[in-house]
PDB file of C-alpha atoms and ligand atoms in Angstrom:
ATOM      1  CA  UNK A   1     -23.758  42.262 -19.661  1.00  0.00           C
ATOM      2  CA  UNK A   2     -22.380  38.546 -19.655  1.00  0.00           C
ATOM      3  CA  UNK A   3     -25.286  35.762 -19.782  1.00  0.00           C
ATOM      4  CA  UNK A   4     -25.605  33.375 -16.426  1.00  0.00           C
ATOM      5  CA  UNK A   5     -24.816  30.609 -18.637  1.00  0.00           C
ATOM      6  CA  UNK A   6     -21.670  32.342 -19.374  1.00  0.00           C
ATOM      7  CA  UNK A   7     -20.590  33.256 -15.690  1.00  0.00           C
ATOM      8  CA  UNK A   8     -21.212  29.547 -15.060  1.00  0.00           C
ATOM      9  CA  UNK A   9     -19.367  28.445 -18.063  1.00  0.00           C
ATOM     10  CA  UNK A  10     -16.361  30.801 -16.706  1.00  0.00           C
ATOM     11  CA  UNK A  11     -16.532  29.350 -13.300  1.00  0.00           C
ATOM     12  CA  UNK A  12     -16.701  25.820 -13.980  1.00  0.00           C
ATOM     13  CA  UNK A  13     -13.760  26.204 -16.238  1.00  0.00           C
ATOM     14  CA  UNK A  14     -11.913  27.914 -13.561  1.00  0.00           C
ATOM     15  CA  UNK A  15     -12.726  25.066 -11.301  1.00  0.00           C
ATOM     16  CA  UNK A  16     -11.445  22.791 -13.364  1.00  0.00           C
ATOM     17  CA  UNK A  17      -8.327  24.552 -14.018  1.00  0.00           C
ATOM     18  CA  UNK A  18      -7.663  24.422 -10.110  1.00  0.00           C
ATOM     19  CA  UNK A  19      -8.611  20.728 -10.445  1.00  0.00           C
ATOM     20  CA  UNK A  20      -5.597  20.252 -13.171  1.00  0.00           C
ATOM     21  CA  UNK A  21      -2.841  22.672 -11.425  1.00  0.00           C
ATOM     22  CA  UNK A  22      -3.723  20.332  -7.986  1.00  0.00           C
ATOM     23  CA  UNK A  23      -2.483  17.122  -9.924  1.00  0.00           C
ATOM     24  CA  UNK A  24       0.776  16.279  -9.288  1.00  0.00           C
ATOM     25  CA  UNK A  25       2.858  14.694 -12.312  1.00  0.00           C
ATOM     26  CA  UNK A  26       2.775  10.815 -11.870  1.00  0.00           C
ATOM     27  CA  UNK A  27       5.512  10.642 -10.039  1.00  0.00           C
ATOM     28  CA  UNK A  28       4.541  12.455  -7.446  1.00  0.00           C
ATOM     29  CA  UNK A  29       4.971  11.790  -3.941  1.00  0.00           C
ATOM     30  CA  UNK A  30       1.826   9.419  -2.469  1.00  0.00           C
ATOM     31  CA  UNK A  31       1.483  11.838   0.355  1.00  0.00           C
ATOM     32  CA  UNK A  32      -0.080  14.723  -2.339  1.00  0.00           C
ATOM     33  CA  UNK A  33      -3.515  14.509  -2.657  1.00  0.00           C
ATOM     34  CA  UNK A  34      -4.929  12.896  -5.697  1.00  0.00           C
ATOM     35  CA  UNK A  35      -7.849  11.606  -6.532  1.00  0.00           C
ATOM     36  CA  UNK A  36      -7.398   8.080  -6.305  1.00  0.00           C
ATOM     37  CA  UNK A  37     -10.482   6.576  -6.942  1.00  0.00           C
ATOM     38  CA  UNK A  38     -11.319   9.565  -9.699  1.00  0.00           C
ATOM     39  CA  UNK A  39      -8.151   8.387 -11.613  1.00  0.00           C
ATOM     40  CA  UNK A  40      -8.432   4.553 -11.089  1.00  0.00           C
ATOM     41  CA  UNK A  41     -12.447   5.179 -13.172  1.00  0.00           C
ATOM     42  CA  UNK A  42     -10.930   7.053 -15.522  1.00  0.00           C
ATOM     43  CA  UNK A  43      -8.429   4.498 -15.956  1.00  0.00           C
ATOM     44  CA  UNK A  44     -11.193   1.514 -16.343  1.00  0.00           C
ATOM     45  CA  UNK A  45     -12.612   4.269 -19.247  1.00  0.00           C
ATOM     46  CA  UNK A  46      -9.597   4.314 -20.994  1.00  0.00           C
ATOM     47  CA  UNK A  47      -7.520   1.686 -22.410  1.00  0.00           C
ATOM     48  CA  UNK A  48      -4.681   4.339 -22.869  1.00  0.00           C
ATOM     49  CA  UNK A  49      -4.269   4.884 -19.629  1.00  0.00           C
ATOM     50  CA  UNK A  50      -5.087   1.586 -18.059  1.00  0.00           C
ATOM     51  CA  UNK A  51      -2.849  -0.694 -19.901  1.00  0.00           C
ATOM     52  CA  UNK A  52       0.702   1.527 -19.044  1.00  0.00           C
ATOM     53  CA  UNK A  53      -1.236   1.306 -15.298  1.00  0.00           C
ATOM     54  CA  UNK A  54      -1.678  -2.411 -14.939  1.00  0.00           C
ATOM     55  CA  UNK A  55       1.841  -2.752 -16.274  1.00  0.00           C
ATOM     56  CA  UNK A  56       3.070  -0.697 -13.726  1.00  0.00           C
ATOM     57  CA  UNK A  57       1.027  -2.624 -11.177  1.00  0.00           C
ATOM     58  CA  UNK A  58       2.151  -6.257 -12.310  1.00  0.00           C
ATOM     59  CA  UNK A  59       5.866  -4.794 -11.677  1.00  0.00           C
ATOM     60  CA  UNK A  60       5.273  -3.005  -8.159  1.00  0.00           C
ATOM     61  CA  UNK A  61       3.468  -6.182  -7.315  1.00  0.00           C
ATOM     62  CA  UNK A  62       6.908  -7.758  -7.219  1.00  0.00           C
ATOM     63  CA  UNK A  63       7.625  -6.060  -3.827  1.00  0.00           C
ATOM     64  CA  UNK A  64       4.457  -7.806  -2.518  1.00  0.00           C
ATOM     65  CA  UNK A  65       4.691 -11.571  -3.428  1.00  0.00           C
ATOM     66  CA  UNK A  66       6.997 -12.007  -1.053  1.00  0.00           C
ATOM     67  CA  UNK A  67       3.972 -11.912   1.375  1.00  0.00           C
ATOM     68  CA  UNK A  68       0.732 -11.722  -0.679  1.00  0.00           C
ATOM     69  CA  UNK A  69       2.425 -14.610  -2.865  1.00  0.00           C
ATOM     70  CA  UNK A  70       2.875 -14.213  -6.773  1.00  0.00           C
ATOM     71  CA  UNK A  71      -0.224 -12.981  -8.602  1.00  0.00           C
ATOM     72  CA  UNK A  72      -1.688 -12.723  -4.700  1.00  0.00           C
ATOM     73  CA  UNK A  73      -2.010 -16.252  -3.939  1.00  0.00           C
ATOM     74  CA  UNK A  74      -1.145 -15.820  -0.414  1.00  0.00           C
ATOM     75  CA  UNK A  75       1.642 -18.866   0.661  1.00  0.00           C
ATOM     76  CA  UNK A  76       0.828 -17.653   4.154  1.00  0.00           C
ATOM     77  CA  UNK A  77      -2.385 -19.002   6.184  1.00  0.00           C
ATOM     78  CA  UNK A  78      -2.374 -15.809   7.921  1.00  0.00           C
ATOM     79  CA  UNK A  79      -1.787 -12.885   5.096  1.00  0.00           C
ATOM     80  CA  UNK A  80      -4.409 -12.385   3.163  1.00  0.00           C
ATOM     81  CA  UNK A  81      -4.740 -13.395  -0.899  1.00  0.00           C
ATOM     82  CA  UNK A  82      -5.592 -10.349  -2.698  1.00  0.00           C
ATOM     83  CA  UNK A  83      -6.031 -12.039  -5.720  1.00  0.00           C
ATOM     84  CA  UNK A  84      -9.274 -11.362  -7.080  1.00  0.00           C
ATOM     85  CA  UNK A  85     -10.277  -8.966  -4.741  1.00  0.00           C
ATOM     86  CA  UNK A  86     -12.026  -5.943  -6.084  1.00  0.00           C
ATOM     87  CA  UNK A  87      -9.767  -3.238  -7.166  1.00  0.00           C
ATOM     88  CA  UNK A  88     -11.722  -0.315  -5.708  1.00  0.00           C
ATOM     89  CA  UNK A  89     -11.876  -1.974  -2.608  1.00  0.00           C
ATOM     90  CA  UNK A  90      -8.098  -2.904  -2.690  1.00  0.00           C
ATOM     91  CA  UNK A  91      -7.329   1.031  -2.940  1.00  0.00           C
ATOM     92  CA  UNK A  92      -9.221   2.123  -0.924  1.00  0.00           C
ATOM     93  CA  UNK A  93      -7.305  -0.363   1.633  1.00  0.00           C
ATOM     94  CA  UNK A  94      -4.306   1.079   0.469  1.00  0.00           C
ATOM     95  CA  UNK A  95      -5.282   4.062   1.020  1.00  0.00           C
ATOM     96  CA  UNK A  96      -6.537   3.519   4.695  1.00  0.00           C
ATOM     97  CA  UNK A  97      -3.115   1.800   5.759  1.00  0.00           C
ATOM     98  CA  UNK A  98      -1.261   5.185   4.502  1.00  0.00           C
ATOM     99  CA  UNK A  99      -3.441   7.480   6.164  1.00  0.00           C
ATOM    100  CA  UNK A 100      -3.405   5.291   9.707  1.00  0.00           C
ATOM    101  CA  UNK A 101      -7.393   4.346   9.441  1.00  0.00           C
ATOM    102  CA  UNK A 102      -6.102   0.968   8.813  1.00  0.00           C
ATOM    103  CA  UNK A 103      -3.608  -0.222  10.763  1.00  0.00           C
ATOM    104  CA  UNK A 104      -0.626  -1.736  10.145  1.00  0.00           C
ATOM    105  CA  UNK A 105       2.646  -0.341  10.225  1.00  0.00           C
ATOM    106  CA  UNK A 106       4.791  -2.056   7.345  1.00  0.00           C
ATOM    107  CA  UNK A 107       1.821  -1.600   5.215  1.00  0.00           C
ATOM    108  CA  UNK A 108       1.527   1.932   5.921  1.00  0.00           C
ATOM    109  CA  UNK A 109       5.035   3.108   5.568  1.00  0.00           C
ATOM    110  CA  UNK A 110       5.305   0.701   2.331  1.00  0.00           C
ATOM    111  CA  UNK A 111       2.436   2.544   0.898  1.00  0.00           C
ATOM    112  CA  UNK A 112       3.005   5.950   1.913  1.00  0.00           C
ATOM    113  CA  UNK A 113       6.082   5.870  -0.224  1.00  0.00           C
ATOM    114  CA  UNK A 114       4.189   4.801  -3.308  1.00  0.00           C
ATOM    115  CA  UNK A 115       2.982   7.028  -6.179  1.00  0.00           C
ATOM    116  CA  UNK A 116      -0.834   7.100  -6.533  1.00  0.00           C
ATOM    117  CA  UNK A 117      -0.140   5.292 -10.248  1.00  0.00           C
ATOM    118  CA  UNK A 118       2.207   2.392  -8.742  1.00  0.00           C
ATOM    119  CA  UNK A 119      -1.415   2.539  -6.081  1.00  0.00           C
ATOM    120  CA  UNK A 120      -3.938   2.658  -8.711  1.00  0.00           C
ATOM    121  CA  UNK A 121      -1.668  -0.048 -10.678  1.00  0.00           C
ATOM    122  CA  UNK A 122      -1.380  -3.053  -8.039  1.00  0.00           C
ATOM    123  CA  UNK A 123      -5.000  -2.148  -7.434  1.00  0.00           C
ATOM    124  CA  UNK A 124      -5.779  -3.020 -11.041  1.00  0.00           C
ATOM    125  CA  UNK A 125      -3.337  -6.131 -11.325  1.00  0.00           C
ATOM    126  CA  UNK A 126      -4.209  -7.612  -8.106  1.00  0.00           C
ATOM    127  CA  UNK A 127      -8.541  -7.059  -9.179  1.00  0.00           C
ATOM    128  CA  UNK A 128      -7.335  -9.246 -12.546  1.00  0.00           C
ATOM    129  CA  UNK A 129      -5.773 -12.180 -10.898  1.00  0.00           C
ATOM    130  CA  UNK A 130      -7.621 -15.198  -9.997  1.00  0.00           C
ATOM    131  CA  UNK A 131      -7.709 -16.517  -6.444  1.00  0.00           C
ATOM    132  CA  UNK A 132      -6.944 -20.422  -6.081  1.00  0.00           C
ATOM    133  CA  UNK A 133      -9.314 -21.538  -3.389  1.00  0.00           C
ATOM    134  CA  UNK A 134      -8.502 -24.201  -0.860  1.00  0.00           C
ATOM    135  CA  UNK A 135     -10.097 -27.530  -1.326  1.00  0.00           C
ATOM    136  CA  UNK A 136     -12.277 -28.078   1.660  1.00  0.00           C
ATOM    137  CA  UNK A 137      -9.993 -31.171   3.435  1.00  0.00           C
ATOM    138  CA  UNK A 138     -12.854 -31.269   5.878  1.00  0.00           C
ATOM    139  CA  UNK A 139     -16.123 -32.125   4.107  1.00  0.00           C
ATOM    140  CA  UNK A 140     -18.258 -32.247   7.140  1.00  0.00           C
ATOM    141  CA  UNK A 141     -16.662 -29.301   8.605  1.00  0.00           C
ATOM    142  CA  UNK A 142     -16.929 -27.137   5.695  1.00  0.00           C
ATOM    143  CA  UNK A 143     -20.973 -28.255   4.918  1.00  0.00           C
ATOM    144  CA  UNK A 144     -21.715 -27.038   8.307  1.00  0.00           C
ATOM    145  CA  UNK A 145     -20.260 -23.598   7.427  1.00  0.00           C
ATOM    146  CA  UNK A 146     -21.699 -23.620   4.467  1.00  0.00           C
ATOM    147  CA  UNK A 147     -25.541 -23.931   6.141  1.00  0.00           C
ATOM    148  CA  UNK A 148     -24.268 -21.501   8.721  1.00  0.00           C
ATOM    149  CA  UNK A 149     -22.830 -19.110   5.970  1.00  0.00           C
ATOM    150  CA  UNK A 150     -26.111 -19.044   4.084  1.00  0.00           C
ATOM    151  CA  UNK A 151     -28.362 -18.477   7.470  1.00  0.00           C
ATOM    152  CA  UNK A 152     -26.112 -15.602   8.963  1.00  0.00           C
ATOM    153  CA  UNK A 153     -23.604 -14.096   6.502  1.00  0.00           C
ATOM    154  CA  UNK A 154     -25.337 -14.120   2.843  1.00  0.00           C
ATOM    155  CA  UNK A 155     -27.646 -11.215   3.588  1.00  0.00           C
ATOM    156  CA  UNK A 156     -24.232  -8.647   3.280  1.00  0.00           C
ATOM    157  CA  UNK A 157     -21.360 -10.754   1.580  1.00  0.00           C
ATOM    158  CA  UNK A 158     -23.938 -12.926  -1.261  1.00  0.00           C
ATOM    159  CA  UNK A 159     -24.000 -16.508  -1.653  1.00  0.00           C
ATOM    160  CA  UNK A 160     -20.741 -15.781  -3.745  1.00  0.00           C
ATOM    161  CA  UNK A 161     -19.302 -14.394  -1.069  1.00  0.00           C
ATOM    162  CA  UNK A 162     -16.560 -12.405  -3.805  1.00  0.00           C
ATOM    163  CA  UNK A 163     -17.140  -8.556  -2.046  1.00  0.00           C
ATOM    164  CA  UNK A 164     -17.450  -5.064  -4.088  1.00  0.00           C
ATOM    165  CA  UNK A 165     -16.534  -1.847  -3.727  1.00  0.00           C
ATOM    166  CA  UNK A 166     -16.861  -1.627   0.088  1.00  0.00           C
ATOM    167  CA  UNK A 167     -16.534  -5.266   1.202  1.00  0.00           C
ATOM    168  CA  UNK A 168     -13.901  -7.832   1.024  1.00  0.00           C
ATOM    169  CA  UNK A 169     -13.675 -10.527  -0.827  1.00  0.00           C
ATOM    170  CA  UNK A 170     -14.203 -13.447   1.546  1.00  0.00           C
ATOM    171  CA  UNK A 171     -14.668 -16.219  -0.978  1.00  0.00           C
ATOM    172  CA  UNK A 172     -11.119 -18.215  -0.756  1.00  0.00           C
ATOM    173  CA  UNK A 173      -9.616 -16.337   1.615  1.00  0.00           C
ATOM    174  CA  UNK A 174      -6.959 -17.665   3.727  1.00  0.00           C
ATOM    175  CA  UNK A 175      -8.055 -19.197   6.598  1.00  0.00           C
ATOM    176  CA  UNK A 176      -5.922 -17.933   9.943  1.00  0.00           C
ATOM    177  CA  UNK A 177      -6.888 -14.355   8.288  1.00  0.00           C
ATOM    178  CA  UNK A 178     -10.365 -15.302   7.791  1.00  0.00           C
ATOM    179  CA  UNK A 179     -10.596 -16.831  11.659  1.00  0.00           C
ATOM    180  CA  UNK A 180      -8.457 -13.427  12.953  1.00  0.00           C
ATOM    181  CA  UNK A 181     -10.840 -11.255  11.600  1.00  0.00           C
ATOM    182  CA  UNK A 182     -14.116 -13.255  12.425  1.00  0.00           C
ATOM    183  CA  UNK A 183     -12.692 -13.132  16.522  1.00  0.00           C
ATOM    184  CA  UNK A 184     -11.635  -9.757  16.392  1.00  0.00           C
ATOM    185  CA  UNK A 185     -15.254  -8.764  14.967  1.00  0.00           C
ATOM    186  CA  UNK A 186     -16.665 -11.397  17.873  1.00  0.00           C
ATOM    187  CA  UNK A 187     -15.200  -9.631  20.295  1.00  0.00           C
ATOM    188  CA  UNK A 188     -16.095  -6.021  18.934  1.00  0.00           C
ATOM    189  CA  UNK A 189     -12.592  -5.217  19.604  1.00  0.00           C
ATOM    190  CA  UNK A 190     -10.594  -2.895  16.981  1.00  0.00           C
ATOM    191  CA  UNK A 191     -11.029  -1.316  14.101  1.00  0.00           C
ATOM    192  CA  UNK A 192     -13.351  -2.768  10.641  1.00  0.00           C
ATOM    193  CA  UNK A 193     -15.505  -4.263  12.945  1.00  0.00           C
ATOM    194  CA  UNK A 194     -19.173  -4.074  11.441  1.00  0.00           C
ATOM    195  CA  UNK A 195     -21.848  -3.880  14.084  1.00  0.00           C
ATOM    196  CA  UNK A 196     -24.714  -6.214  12.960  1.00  0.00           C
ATOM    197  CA  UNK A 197     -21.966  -8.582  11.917  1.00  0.00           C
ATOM    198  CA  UNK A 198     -20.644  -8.527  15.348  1.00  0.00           C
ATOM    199  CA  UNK A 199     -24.034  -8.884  16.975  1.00  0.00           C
ATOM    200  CA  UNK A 200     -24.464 -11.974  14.770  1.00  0.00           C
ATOM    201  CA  UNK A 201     -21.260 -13.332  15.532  1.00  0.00           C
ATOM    202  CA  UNK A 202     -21.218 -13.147  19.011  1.00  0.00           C
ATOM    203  CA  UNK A 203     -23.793 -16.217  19.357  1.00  0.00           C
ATOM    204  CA  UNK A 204     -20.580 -18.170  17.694  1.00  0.00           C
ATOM    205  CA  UNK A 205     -18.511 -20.688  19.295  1.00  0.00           C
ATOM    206  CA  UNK A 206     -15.242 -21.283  18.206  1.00  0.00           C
ATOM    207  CA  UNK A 207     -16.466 -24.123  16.297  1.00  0.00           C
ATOM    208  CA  UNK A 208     -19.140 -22.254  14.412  1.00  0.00           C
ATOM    209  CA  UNK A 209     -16.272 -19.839  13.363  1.00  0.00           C
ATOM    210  CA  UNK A 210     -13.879 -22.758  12.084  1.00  0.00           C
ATOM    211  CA  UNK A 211     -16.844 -23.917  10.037  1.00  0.00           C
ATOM    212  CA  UNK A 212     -17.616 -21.056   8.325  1.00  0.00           C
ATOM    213  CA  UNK A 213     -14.101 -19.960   7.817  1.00  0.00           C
ATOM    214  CA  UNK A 214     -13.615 -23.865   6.274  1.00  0.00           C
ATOM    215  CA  UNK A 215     -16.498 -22.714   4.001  1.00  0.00           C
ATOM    216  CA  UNK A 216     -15.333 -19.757   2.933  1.00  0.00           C
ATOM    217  CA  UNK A 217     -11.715 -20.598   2.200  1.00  0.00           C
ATOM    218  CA  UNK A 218     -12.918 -23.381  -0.430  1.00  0.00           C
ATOM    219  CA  UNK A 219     -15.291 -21.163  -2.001  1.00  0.00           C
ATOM    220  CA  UNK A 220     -14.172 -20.304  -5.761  1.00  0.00           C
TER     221      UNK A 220
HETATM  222  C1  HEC B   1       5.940  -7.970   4.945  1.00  0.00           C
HETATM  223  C2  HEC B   1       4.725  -8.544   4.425  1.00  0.00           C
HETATM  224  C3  HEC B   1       3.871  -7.747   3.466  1.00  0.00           C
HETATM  225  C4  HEC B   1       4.256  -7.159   2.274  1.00  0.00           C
HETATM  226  C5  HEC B   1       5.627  -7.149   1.622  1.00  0.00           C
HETATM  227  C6  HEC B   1       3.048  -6.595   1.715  1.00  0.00           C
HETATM  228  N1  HEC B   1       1.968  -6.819   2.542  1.00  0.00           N
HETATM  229 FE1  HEC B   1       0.039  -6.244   2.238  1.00  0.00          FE
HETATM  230  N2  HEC B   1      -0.526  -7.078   4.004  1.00  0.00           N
HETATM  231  C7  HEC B   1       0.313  -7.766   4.856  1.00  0.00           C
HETATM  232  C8  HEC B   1      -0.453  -8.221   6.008  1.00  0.00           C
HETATM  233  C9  HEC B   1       0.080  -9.007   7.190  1.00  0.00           C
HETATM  234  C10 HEC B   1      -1.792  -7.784   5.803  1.00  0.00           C
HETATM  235  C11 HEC B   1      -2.989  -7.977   6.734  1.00  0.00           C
HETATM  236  C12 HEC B   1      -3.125  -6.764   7.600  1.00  0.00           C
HETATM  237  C13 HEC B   1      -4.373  -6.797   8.444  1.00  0.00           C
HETATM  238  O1  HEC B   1      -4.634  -7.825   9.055  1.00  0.00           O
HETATM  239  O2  HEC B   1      -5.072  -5.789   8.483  1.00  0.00           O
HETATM  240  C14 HEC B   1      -1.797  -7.083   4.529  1.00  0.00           C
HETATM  241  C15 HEC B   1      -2.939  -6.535   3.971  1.00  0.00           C
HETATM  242  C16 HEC B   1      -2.996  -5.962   2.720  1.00  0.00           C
HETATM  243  C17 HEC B   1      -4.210  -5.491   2.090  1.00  0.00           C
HETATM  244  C18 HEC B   1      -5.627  -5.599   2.632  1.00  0.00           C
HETATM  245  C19 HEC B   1      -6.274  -6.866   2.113  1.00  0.00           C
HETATM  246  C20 HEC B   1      -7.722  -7.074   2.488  1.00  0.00           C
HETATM  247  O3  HEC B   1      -8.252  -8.139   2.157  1.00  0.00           O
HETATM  248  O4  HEC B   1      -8.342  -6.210   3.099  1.00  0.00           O
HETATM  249  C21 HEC B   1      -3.850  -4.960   0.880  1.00  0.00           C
HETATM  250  C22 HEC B   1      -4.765  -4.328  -0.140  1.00  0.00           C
HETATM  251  C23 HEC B   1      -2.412  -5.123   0.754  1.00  0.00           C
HETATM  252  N3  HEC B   1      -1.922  -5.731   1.881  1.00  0.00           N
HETATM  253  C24 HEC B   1      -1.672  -4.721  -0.346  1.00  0.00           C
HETATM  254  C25 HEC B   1      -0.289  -4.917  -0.468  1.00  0.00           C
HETATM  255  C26 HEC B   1       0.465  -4.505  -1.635  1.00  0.00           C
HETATM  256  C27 HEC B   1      -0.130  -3.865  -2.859  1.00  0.00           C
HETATM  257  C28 HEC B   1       1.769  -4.822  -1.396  1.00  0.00           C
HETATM  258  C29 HEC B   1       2.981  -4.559  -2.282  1.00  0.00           C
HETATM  259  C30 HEC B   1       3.110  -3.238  -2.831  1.00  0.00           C
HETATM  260  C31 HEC B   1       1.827  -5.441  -0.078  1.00  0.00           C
HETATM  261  N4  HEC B   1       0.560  -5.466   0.455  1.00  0.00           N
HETATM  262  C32 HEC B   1       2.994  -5.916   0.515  1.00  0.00           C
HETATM  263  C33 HEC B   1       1.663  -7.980   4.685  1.00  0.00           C
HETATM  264  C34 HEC B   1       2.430  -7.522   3.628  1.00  0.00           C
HETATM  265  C1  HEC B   2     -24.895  -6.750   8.257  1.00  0.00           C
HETATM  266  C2  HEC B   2     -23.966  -7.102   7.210  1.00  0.00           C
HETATM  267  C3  HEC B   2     -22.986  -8.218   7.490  1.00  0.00           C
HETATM  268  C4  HEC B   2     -23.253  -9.498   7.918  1.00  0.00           C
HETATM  269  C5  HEC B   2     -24.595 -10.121   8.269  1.00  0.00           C
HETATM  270  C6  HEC B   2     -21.980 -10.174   7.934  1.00  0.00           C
HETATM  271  N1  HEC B   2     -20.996  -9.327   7.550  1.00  0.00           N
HETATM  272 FE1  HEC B   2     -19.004  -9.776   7.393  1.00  0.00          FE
HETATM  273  N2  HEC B   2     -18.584  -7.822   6.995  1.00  0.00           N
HETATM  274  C7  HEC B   2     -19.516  -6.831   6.828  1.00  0.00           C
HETATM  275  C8  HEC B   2     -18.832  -5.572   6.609  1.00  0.00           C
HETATM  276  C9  HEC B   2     -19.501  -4.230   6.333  1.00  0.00           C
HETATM  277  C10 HEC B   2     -17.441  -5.855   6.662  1.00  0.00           C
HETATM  278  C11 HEC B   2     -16.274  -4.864   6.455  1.00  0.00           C
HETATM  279  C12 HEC B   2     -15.873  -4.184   7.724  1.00  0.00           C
HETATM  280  C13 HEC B   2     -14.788  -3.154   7.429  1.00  0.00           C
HETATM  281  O1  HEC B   2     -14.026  -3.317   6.487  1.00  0.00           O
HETATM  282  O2  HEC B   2     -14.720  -2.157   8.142  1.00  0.00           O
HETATM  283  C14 HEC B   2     -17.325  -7.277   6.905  1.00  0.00           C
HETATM  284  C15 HEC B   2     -16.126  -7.948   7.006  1.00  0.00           C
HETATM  285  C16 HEC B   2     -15.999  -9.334   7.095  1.00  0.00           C
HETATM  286  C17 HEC B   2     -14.758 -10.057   7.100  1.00  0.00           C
HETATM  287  C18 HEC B   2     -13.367  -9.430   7.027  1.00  0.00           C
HETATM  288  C19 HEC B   2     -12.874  -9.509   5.630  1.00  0.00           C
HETATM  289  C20 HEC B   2     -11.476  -8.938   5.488  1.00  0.00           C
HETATM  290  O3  HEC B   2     -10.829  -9.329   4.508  1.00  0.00           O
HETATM  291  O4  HEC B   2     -11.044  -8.152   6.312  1.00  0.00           O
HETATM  292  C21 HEC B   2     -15.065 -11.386   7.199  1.00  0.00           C
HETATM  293  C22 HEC B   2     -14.093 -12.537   7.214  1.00  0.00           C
HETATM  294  C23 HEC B   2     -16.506 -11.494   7.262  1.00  0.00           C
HETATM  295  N3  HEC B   2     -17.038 -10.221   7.205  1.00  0.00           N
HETATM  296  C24 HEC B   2     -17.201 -12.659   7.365  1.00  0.00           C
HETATM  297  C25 HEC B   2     -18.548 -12.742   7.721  1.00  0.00           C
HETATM  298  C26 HEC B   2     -19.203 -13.955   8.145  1.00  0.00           C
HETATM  299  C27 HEC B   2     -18.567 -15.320   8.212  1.00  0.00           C
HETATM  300  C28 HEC B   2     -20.501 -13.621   8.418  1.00  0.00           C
HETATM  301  C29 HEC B   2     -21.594 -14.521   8.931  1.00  0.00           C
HETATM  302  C30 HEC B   2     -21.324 -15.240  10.150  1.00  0.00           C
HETATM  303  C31 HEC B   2     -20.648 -12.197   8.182  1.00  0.00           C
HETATM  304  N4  HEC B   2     -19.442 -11.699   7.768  1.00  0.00           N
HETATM  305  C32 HEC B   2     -21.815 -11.488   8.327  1.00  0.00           C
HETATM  306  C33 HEC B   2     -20.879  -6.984   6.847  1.00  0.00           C
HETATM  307  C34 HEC B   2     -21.559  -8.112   7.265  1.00  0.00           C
END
């Protein structure tokens, strides 16, 4: 008679097995399912594997500076930076544009041509870079957010305001982006539109929002 600890032993091996003939080879098509976020922590585990993935992420991330700017400095007011941003957060964007939860049509066709290591790669370059904030040019304009910020906005995005795993970076962020998403959330409309952020929000006038966004764009 075989032990419990054996039959257990057995099946967890078998799982596993599955696990390994359900990985595609690197170069497989973005469309099979991987586990992203499972290979992106392994990859932070393992300098083996995350230094050949970075490099592939610093050269994929030549097909995106022509929007996101070079090292993800944005050039555009309203693109976002995604320098700096964390790199869980930035695939699971990535992955949200290719499956349609996210939308935005270039993205998602751009994406859902990608392999999940050219994915898990600009994730991990873009999560090293450094954002250049804006210098606030409007003092005034930019303390007001700042009190406003600290009263309504700290409680979820920190005084730092530089996101995690499930929240955007906001701290430098370019501003038209910033001010789109702060009037799409105002107005409830869309998708990524968090509900106690809304509720807050919808006591702003446009003035409040141009603050705040002035506050957040100069933050380091
Ligand atoms: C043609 C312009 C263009 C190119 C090229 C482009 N993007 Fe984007 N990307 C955008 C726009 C515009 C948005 C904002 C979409 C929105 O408002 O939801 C965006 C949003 C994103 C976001 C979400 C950022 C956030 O803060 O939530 C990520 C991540 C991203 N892009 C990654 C990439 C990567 C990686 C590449 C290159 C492989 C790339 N993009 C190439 C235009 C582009
Ligand atoms: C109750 C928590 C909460 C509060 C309070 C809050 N937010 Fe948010 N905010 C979120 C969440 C959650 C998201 C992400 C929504 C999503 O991705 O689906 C978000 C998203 C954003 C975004 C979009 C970022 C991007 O790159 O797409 C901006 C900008 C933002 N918040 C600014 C603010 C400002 C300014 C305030 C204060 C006036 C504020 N938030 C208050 C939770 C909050």
């Amino acid at each position: 008679m075989i032990s419990n600890r054996l039959v257990l032993a057995l099946f967890l091996s078998l799982c596993s097995l599955t696990v390994f003939a359900a990985e595609p080879p690197a170069r497989a098509r973005a469309s099979a399912k991987v586990d992203l976020q499972g290979r992106l922590k392994e990859a932070l585990n393992n300098p083996k594997l995350y230094e050949p993935l970075l490099k592939t992420g610093g050269q994929v991330a030549a097909v995106c500076d022509r929007c996101h700017g070079v090292g993800g400095n944005s050039p555009t007011p309203d693109v976002p930076n995604l320098a700096g941003q964390n790199t869980v957060y930035v695939l699971e964007q990535a992955r949200q544009f290719a499956d349609g939860e996210r939308h935005h049509e270039f993205m998602r066709r751009m994406i859902k041509v990608m392999t999940s290591d050219e994915k898990i790669g600009f994730s991990l370059f873009y999560g090293n870079q450094k954002v250049k904030p804006a210098p606030a040019t409007n003092l005034a304009l930019a303390a007001k957010g700042r009190v406003l910020y600290t009263k309504d906005c700290e409680s979820c995005h920190e005084d730092h305001g530089r996101g995690d795993e499930h929240l955007a970076r906001v701290a430098g962020q370019q501003p038209v982006y910033l001010t789109v998403a702060l009037k799409r959330s105002r107005a409830g409309s869309g998708a990524r539109v968090d509900r106690d952020m809304a509720k807050t929000l919808s006591t702003y006038a446009d003035g409040d929002i141009d603050a705040v966004v002035a506050y957040m764009m100069s933050m380091p």
